[in-house]
């Protein structure tokens, strides 16, 4: 008798827990539902030319402006645009603090296992920034940095760090920094011999107020004899594949149009930096 009573009690408690969970499950919103409702939460990394705050305090840049256009064409609203550290982007997306990452995140096989990428909006080359006159005589490649044994500054968590390591730049010789100003400051102070970022970012950096006394070496699209032309895209949670498919239909129709190229050129990118590879291709390596 006691066993039957206990069994019935356990079943009632379990049923109650299931019923209590149902409203929570039913209330979970998809990205599309949120975009049609209170609006989408966009995260970006404060980094020119892709998403940054200009002198007027406005959020501008290649990624955020293209995203606004695409979402507008889809009839979806934006609730917020939040700047965060690079290392917070994917964890914040997974934790449902953001709905879309608009940070020019490079599509790599490793990241393809963590997020669902849109099609790319650009395909660019890498470059190295050195003091004017290139006093260390560094070549325009990570291989040259490795051979020199000098310290290379790079933004933490970016593909440039992995590419530099892949051709022999030692961990101890890679100074991972949070942003462009810190990278330039490290080179100016002699703590690093060079700073590596993408070519559009480098063009802006050396022409900024803090870029005096620096020069940009010739951009390159290969590392260790393999293609290394970063392609940036928007990141979504993996369970939003259906939304990403709809998003891509609008995005790809916009890429390469005069309006799209005007956004690129307004932020230091060139027509030659239109995407040349698909996300499926990039995810394969």
mmCIF file of C-alpha atoms in Angstrom:
data_model
loop_
_atom_site.group_PDB
_atom_site.id
_atom_site.type_symbol
_atom_site.label_atom_id
_atom_site.label_comp_id
_atom_site.label_asym_id
_atom_site.label_seq_id
_atom_site.Cartn_x
_atom_site.Cartn_y
_atom_site.Cartn_z
ATOM 1 C CA UNK A 1 0.000 0.000 0.000
ATOM 2 C CA UNK A 2 2.713 2.468 0.970
ATOM 3 C CA UNK A 3 4.549 1.669 -2.269
ATOM 4 C CA UNK A 4 1.430 2.452 -4.357
ATOM 5 C CA UNK A 5 0.834 5.715 -2.504
ATOM 6 C CA UNK A 6 4.480 6.715 -3.030
ATOM 7 C CA UNK A 7 4.294 5.835 -6.727
ATOM 8 C CA UNK A 8 1.130 7.945 -7.201
ATOM 9 C CA UNK A 9 2.728 10.853 -5.363
ATOM 10 C CA UNK A 10 5.838 10.735 -7.555
ATOM 11 C CA UNK A 11 3.723 10.624 -10.722
ATOM 12 C CA UNK A 12 1.651 13.622 -9.594
ATOM 13 C CA UNK A 13 4.761 15.654 -8.792
ATOM 14 C CA UNK A 14 6.330 14.760 -12.162
ATOM 15 C CA UNK A 15 3.139 15.708 -14.014
ATOM 16 C CA UNK A 16 3.000 18.983 -12.140
ATOM 17 C CA UNK A 17 6.577 19.803 -13.114
ATOM 18 C CA UNK A 18 5.830 19.112 -16.781
ATOM 19 C CA UNK A 19 2.735 21.314 -16.707
ATOM 20 C CA UNK A 20 4.660 24.081 -14.966
ATOM 21 C CA UNK A 21 7.298 23.957 -17.682
ATOM 22 C CA UNK A 22 4.826 24.199 -20.558
ATOM 23 C CA UNK A 23 4.168 27.969 -20.365
ATOM 24 C CA UNK A 24 7.915 28.636 -20.337
ATOM 25 C CA UNK A 25 8.465 26.450 -23.395
ATOM 26 C CA UNK A 26 5.534 28.012 -25.217
ATOM 27 C CA UNK A 27 6.766 31.525 -24.496
ATOM 28 C CA UNK A 28 10.198 31.017 -26.110
ATOM 29 C CA UNK A 29 10.468 33.372 -29.087
ATOM 30 C CA UNK A 30 12.225 32.769 -32.358
ATOM 31 C CA UNK A 31 14.372 35.509 -33.865
ATOM 32 C CA UNK A 32 11.677 36.243 -36.428
ATOM 33 C CA UNK A 33 8.974 36.499 -33.764
ATOM 34 C CA UNK A 34 11.102 38.856 -31.706
ATOM 35 C CA UNK A 35 11.860 40.959 -34.782
ATOM 36 C CA UNK A 36 8.143 41.275 -35.446
ATOM 37 C CA UNK A 37 7.535 42.112 -31.791
ATOM 38 C CA UNK A 38 9.682 44.202 -29.487
ATOM 39 C CA UNK A 39 12.682 44.028 -31.812
ATOM 40 C CA UNK A 40 16.000 42.240 -32.191
ATOM 41 C CA UNK A 41 19.007 42.592 -29.910
ATOM 42 C CA UNK A 42 22.133 43.172 -31.989
ATOM 43 C CA UNK A 43 25.657 42.841 -30.609
ATOM 44 C CA UNK A 44 28.668 44.419 -32.279
ATOM 45 C CA UNK A 45 32.356 44.830 -31.510
ATOM 46 C CA UNK A 46 33.400 48.490 -31.446
ATOM 47 C CA UNK A 47 35.829 48.245 -34.359
ATOM 48 C CA UNK A 48 36.035 50.376 -37.507
ATOM 49 C CA UNK A 49 35.072 49.936 -40.292
ATOM 50 C CA UNK A 50 32.500 47.286 -39.371
ATOM 51 C CA UNK A 51 30.632 48.606 -36.326
ATOM 52 C CA UNK A 52 31.700 51.602 -34.275
ATOM 53 C CA UNK A 53 30.555 54.825 -32.633
ATOM 54 C CA UNK A 54 31.335 57.937 -34.674
ATOM 55 C CA UNK A 55 32.109 61.444 -33.451
ATOM 56 C CA UNK A 56 28.393 62.222 -33.219
ATOM 57 C CA UNK A 57 27.773 59.249 -30.950
ATOM 58 C CA UNK A 58 25.972 57.232 -33.642
ATOM 59 C CA UNK A 59 26.587 53.537 -34.259
ATOM 60 C CA UNK A 60 27.772 53.219 -37.864
ATOM 61 C CA UNK A 61 29.820 50.814 -39.964
ATOM 62 C CA UNK A 62 29.638 48.299 -42.781
ATOM 63 C CA UNK A 63 28.070 45.474 -40.755
ATOM 64 C CA UNK A 64 25.500 47.451 -38.775
ATOM 65 C CA UNK A 65 24.319 49.491 -41.766
ATOM 66 C CA UNK A 66 23.896 46.470 -44.039
ATOM 67 C CA UNK A 67 22.054 44.683 -41.240
ATOM 68 C CA UNK A 68 19.630 47.588 -40.794
ATOM 69 C CA UNK A 69 18.896 47.530 -44.515
ATOM 70 C CA UNK A 70 18.294 43.767 -44.631
ATOM 71 C CA UNK A 71 16.119 43.692 -41.523
ATOM 72 C CA UNK A 72 14.179 46.692 -42.836
ATOM 73 C CA UNK A 73 13.534 44.869 -46.107
ATOM 74 C CA UNK A 74 12.296 41.903 -44.069
ATOM 75 C CA UNK A 75 9.981 44.133 -42.059
ATOM 76 C CA UNK A 76 11.783 43.391 -38.782
ATOM 77 C CA UNK A 77 12.617 45.820 -35.994
ATOM 78 C CA UNK A 78 15.814 46.372 -33.995
ATOM 79 C CA UNK A 79 15.408 46.825 -30.265
ATOM 80 C CA UNK A 80 19.053 47.482 -29.336
ATOM 81 C CA UNK A 81 22.610 47.662 -30.690
ATOM 82 C CA UNK A 82 25.098 46.824 -27.948
ATOM 83 C CA UNK A 83 28.887 47.025 -28.072
ATOM 84 C CA UNK A 84 30.670 44.216 -26.243
ATOM 85 C CA UNK A 85 34.120 42.664 -25.972
ATOM 86 C CA UNK A 86 35.015 40.215 -28.718
ATOM 87 C CA UNK A 87 35.162 37.310 -26.292
ATOM 88 C CA UNK A 88 31.567 37.960 -25.177
ATOM 89 C CA UNK A 89 29.982 37.766 -28.636
ATOM 90 C CA UNK A 90 29.468 34.026 -29.119
ATOM 91 C CA UNK A 91 28.808 33.254 -25.420
ATOM 92 C CA UNK A 92 26.263 36.099 -25.303
ATOM 93 C CA UNK A 93 24.566 34.809 -28.449
ATOM 94 C CA UNK A 94 24.371 31.280 -27.050
ATOM 95 C CA UNK A 95 23.032 32.565 -23.720
ATOM 96 C CA UNK A 96 20.219 34.427 -25.558
ATOM 97 C CA UNK A 97 21.485 37.852 -24.509
ATOM 98 C CA UNK A 98 21.766 38.771 -28.220
ATOM 99 C CA UNK A 99 19.888 37.641 -31.320
ATOM 100 C CA UNK A 100 22.410 38.630 -33.990
ATOM 101 C CA UNK A 101 26.155 39.252 -33.899
ATOM 102 C CA UNK A 102 27.089 42.020 -36.360
ATOM 103 C CA UNK A 103 30.829 42.127 -35.754
ATOM 104 C CA UNK A 104 32.304 41.142 -39.137
ATOM 105 C CA UNK A 105 33.048 37.757 -37.570
ATOM 106 C CA UNK A 106 35.215 35.706 -39.903
ATOM 107 C CA UNK A 107 33.648 32.437 -41.040
ATOM 108 C CA UNK A 108 35.943 29.586 -39.945
ATOM 109 C CA UNK A 109 35.331 25.835 -39.597
ATOM 110 C CA UNK A 110 35.699 26.071 -35.815
ATOM 111 C CA UNK A 111 33.129 28.854 -35.493
ATOM 112 C CA UNK A 112 30.784 27.070 -37.893
ATOM 113 C CA UNK A 113 30.482 24.422 -35.188
ATOM 114 C CA UNK A 114 29.278 27.027 -32.701
ATOM 115 C CA UNK A 115 27.005 29.401 -34.631
ATOM 116 C CA UNK A 116 24.930 29.619 -37.810
ATOM 117 C CA UNK A 117 26.523 32.099 -40.199
ATOM 118 C CA UNK A 118 24.807 34.152 -42.871
ATOM 119 C CA UNK A 119 26.445 34.491 -46.268
ATOM 120 C CA UNK A 120 29.489 36.838 -46.131
ATOM 121 C CA UNK A 121 29.275 40.576 -46.768
ATOM 122 C CA UNK A 122 32.966 40.995 -47.642
ATOM 123 C CA UNK A 123 36.170 39.116 -48.376
ATOM 124 C CA UNK A 124 39.349 40.910 -47.367
ATOM 125 C CA UNK A 125 43.084 40.522 -46.982
ATOM 126 C CA UNK A 126 45.321 40.696 -43.926
ATOM 127 C CA UNK A 127 48.076 43.201 -43.357
ATOM 128 C CA UNK A 128 50.739 44.232 -40.880
ATOM 129 C CA UNK A 129 51.244 47.703 -39.414
ATOM 130 C CA UNK A 130 54.787 48.756 -38.528
ATOM 131 C CA UNK A 131 56.520 51.979 -37.499
ATOM 132 C CA UNK A 132 57.067 54.309 -40.429
ATOM 133 C CA UNK A 133 60.108 53.233 -42.418
ATOM 134 C CA UNK A 134 59.769 49.626 -41.195
ATOM 135 C CA UNK A 135 62.903 49.804 -39.001
ATOM 136 C CA UNK A 136 62.989 46.023 -38.397
ATOM 137 C CA UNK A 137 62.749 45.272 -42.108
ATOM 138 C CA UNK A 138 59.787 42.964 -41.636
ATOM 139 C CA UNK A 139 58.197 41.344 -44.672
ATOM 140 C CA UNK A 140 54.489 41.457 -45.371
ATOM 141 C CA UNK A 141 53.714 37.990 -43.994
ATOM 142 C CA UNK A 142 53.363 36.098 -40.743
ATOM 143 C CA UNK A 143 56.214 33.885 -41.903
ATOM 144 C CA UNK A 144 58.477 36.945 -41.801
ATOM 145 C CA UNK A 145 57.383 37.693 -38.238
ATOM 146 C CA UNK A 146 58.096 34.072 -37.242
ATOM 147 C CA UNK A 147 61.578 34.196 -38.796
ATOM 148 C CA UNK A 148 62.383 37.488 -37.066
ATOM 149 C CA UNK A 149 61.495 36.215 -33.588
ATOM 150 C CA UNK A 150 59.870 39.569 -32.878
ATOM 151 C CA UNK A 151 56.626 40.190 -30.993
ATOM 152 C CA UNK A 152 53.422 40.616 -33.004
ATOM 153 C CA UNK A 153 50.373 42.378 -31.538
ATOM 154 C CA UNK A 154 46.972 41.044 -32.632
ATOM 155 C CA UNK A 155 43.409 41.456 -31.407
ATOM 156 C CA UNK A 156 42.551 38.663 -28.968
ATOM 157 C CA UNK A 157 40.485 35.810 -30.347
ATOM 158 C CA UNK A 158 40.762 36.818 -34.010
ATOM 159 C CA UNK A 159 41.725 34.629 -36.960
ATOM 160 C CA UNK A 160 44.992 36.569 -37.284
ATOM 161 C CA UNK A 161 46.188 34.981 -34.024
ATOM 162 C CA UNK A 162 45.556 31.468 -35.363
ATOM 163 C CA UNK A 163 47.100 32.202 -38.747
ATOM 164 C CA UNK A 164 50.251 33.616 -37.143
ATOM 165 C CA UNK A 165 50.597 30.521 -34.947
ATOM 166 C CA UNK A 166 50.047 28.228 -37.944
ATOM 167 C CA UNK A 167 53.315 29.361 -39.537
ATOM 168 C CA UNK A 168 55.463 29.314 -36.435
ATOM 169 C CA UNK A 169 54.947 32.549 -34.535
ATOM 170 C CA UNK A 170 55.371 31.415 -30.925
ATOM 171 C CA UNK A 171 52.629 31.994 -28.342
ATOM 172 C CA UNK A 172 55.102 34.022 -26.298
ATOM 173 C CA UNK A 173 55.638 36.302 -29.311
ATOM 174 C CA UNK A 174 51.955 37.097 -29.824
ATOM 175 C CA UNK A 175 50.657 39.957 -27.713
ATOM 176 C CA UNK A 176 46.872 39.681 -27.720
ATOM 177 C CA UNK A 177 45.246 43.114 -27.308
ATOM 178 C CA UNK A 178 41.608 44.237 -27.002
ATOM 179 C CA UNK A 179 41.496 46.829 -29.788
ATOM 180 C CA UNK A 180 43.319 48.889 -32.430
ATOM 181 C CA UNK A 181 44.483 51.738 -30.165
ATOM 182 C CA UNK A 182 46.062 49.251 -27.749
ATOM 183 C CA UNK A 183 47.781 47.445 -30.620
ATOM 184 C CA UNK A 184 49.211 50.662 -32.022
ATOM 185 C CA UNK A 185 50.262 51.783 -28.528
ATOM 186 C CA UNK A 186 52.146 48.497 -28.018
ATOM 187 C CA UNK A 187 54.126 49.057 -31.213
ATOM 188 C CA UNK A 188 54.744 52.739 -30.411
ATOM 189 C CA UNK A 189 56.103 51.789 -26.983
ATOM 190 C CA UNK A 190 58.329 49.070 -28.432
ATOM 191 C CA UNK A 191 56.505 46.224 -26.667
ATOM 192 C CA UNK A 192 55.669 44.763 -30.099
ATOM 193 C CA UNK A 193 57.415 45.116 -33.446
ATOM 194 C CA UNK A 194 54.204 45.066 -35.475
ATOM 195 C CA UNK A 195 50.423 44.914 -35.245
ATOM 196 C CA UNK A 196 48.251 42.756 -37.523
ATOM 197 C CA UNK A 197 44.634 43.375 -38.516
ATOM 198 C CA UNK A 198 42.575 43.243 -41.695
ATOM 199 C CA UNK A 199 43.426 45.652 -44.510
ATOM 200 C CA UNK A 200 40.320 47.916 -44.238
ATOM 201 C CA UNK A 201 40.850 48.305 -40.500
ATOM 202 C CA UNK A 202 44.519 49.048 -41.079
ATOM 203 C CA UNK A 203 43.744 51.775 -43.632
ATOM 204 C CA UNK A 204 41.534 53.490 -41.082
ATOM 205 C CA UNK A 205 44.003 52.969 -38.221
ATOM 206 C CA UNK A 206 47.024 54.509 -39.956
ATOM 207 C CA UNK A 207 44.944 57.460 -41.136
ATOM 208 C CA UNK A 208 43.444 58.129 -37.700
ATOM 209 C CA UNK A 209 44.762 60.581 -35.128
ATOM 210 C CA UNK A 210 46.553 57.729 -33.363
ATOM 211 C CA UNK A 211 48.066 56.406 -36.576
ATOM 212 C CA UNK A 212 50.745 59.035 -37.034
ATOM 213 C CA UNK A 213 54.177 57.468 -37.428
ATOM 214 C CA UNK A 214 52.874 54.109 -38.725
ATOM 215 C CA UNK A 215 52.629 52.486 -42.121
ATOM 216 C CA UNK A 216 50.734 49.517 -43.520
ATOM 217 C CA UNK A 217 52.636 46.804 -45.365
ATOM 218 C CA UNK A 218 51.313 45.188 -48.557
ATOM 219 C CA UNK A 219 48.127 43.194 -47.846
ATOM 220 C CA UNK A 220 48.306 39.417 -48.303
ATOM 221 C CA UNK A 221 45.709 36.701 -48.909
ATOM 222 C CA UNK A 222 47.757 33.561 -48.214
ATOM 223 C CA UNK A 223 49.321 32.153 -45.063
ATOM 224 C CA UNK A 224 51.548 29.114 -45.309
ATOM 225 C CA UNK A 225 50.607 28.686 -48.959
ATOM 226 C CA UNK A 226 46.887 28.402 -48.127
ATOM 227 C CA UNK A 227 44.083 30.904 -48.817
ATOM 228 C CA UNK A 228 43.633 33.300 -45.916
ATOM 229 C CA UNK A 229 41.191 35.892 -47.153
ATOM 230 C CA UNK A 230 38.855 36.531 -44.219
ATOM 231 C CA UNK A 231 35.159 36.634 -45.082
ATOM 232 C CA UNK A 232 32.908 38.247 -42.502
ATOM 233 C CA UNK A 233 29.281 37.365 -41.854
ATOM 234 C CA UNK A 234 26.488 37.699 -39.307
ATOM 235 C CA UNK A 235 26.201 35.044 -36.601
ATOM 236 C CA UNK A 236 23.001 33.495 -35.264
ATOM 237 C CA UNK A 237 22.192 30.664 -32.878
ATOM 238 C CA UNK A 238 22.393 27.251 -34.589
ATOM 239 C CA UNK A 239 18.688 26.572 -34.027
ATOM 240 C CA UNK A 240 17.765 29.585 -36.200
ATOM 241 C CA UNK A 241 18.685 27.907 -39.506
ATOM 242 C CA UNK A 242 15.289 28.591 -41.072
ATOM 243 C CA UNK A 243 15.522 32.282 -40.246
ATOM 244 C CA UNK A 244 19.092 32.444 -41.581
ATOM 245 C CA UNK A 245 17.846 30.993 -44.877
ATOM 246 C CA UNK A 246 15.254 33.806 -45.200
ATOM 247 C CA UNK A 247 17.809 36.379 -44.088
ATOM 248 C CA UNK A 248 20.263 35.183 -46.757
ATOM 249 C CA UNK A 249 17.694 35.587 -49.514
ATOM 250 C CA UNK A 250 17.424 39.306 -48.757
ATOM 251 C CA UNK A 251 21.118 39.740 -47.966
ATOM 252 C CA UNK A 252 22.461 38.141 -51.152
ATOM 253 C CA UNK A 253 20.073 40.194 -53.267
ATOM 254 C CA UNK A 254 21.629 43.316 -51.741
ATOM 255 C CA UNK A 255 25.321 42.325 -51.940
ATOM 256 C CA UNK A 256 27.048 43.946 -54.904
ATOM 257 C CA UNK A 257 24.343 46.523 -55.579
ATOM 258 C CA UNK A 258 25.358 50.194 -55.921
ATOM 259 C CA UNK A 259 23.783 50.894 -52.517
ATOM 260 C CA UNK A 260 25.780 48.104 -50.902
ATOM 261 C CA UNK A 261 29.052 49.214 -52.490
ATOM 262 C CA UNK A 262 28.357 52.778 -51.335
ATOM 263 C CA UNK A 263 28.164 51.520 -47.728
ATOM 264 C CA UNK A 264 31.441 49.627 -48.181
ATOM 265 C CA UNK A 265 33.280 52.590 -49.639
ATOM 266 C CA UNK A 266 31.922 54.973 -47.008
ATOM 267 C CA UNK A 267 33.715 52.861 -44.398
ATOM 268 C CA UNK A 268 37.030 52.246 -46.113
ATOM 269 C CA UNK A 269 36.320 48.984 -47.923
ATOM 270 C CA UNK A 270 36.857 48.654 -51.658
ATOM 271 C CA UNK A 271 34.824 47.033 -54.426
ATOM 272 C CA UNK A 272 37.628 44.478 -54.763
ATOM 273 C CA UNK A 273 36.707 43.309 -51.259
ATOM 274 C CA UNK A 274 33.294 41.926 -52.189
ATOM 275 C CA UNK A 275 32.851 38.304 -50.986
ATOM 276 C CA UNK A 276 34.406 35.670 -53.228
ATOM 277 C CA UNK A 277 33.475 32.498 -51.289
ATOM 278 C CA UNK A 278 30.268 31.073 -49.859
ATOM 279 C CA UNK A 279 29.707 30.264 -46.210
ATOM 280 C CA UNK A 280 29.402 26.542 -47.007
ATOM 281 C CA UNK A 281 32.831 26.658 -48.684
ATOM 282 C CA UNK A 282 34.388 28.623 -45.820
ATOM 283 C CA UNK A 283 32.979 26.239 -43.205
ATOM 284 C CA UNK A 284 34.785 23.370 -44.943
ATOM 285 C CA UNK A 285 38.088 25.186 -44.538
#
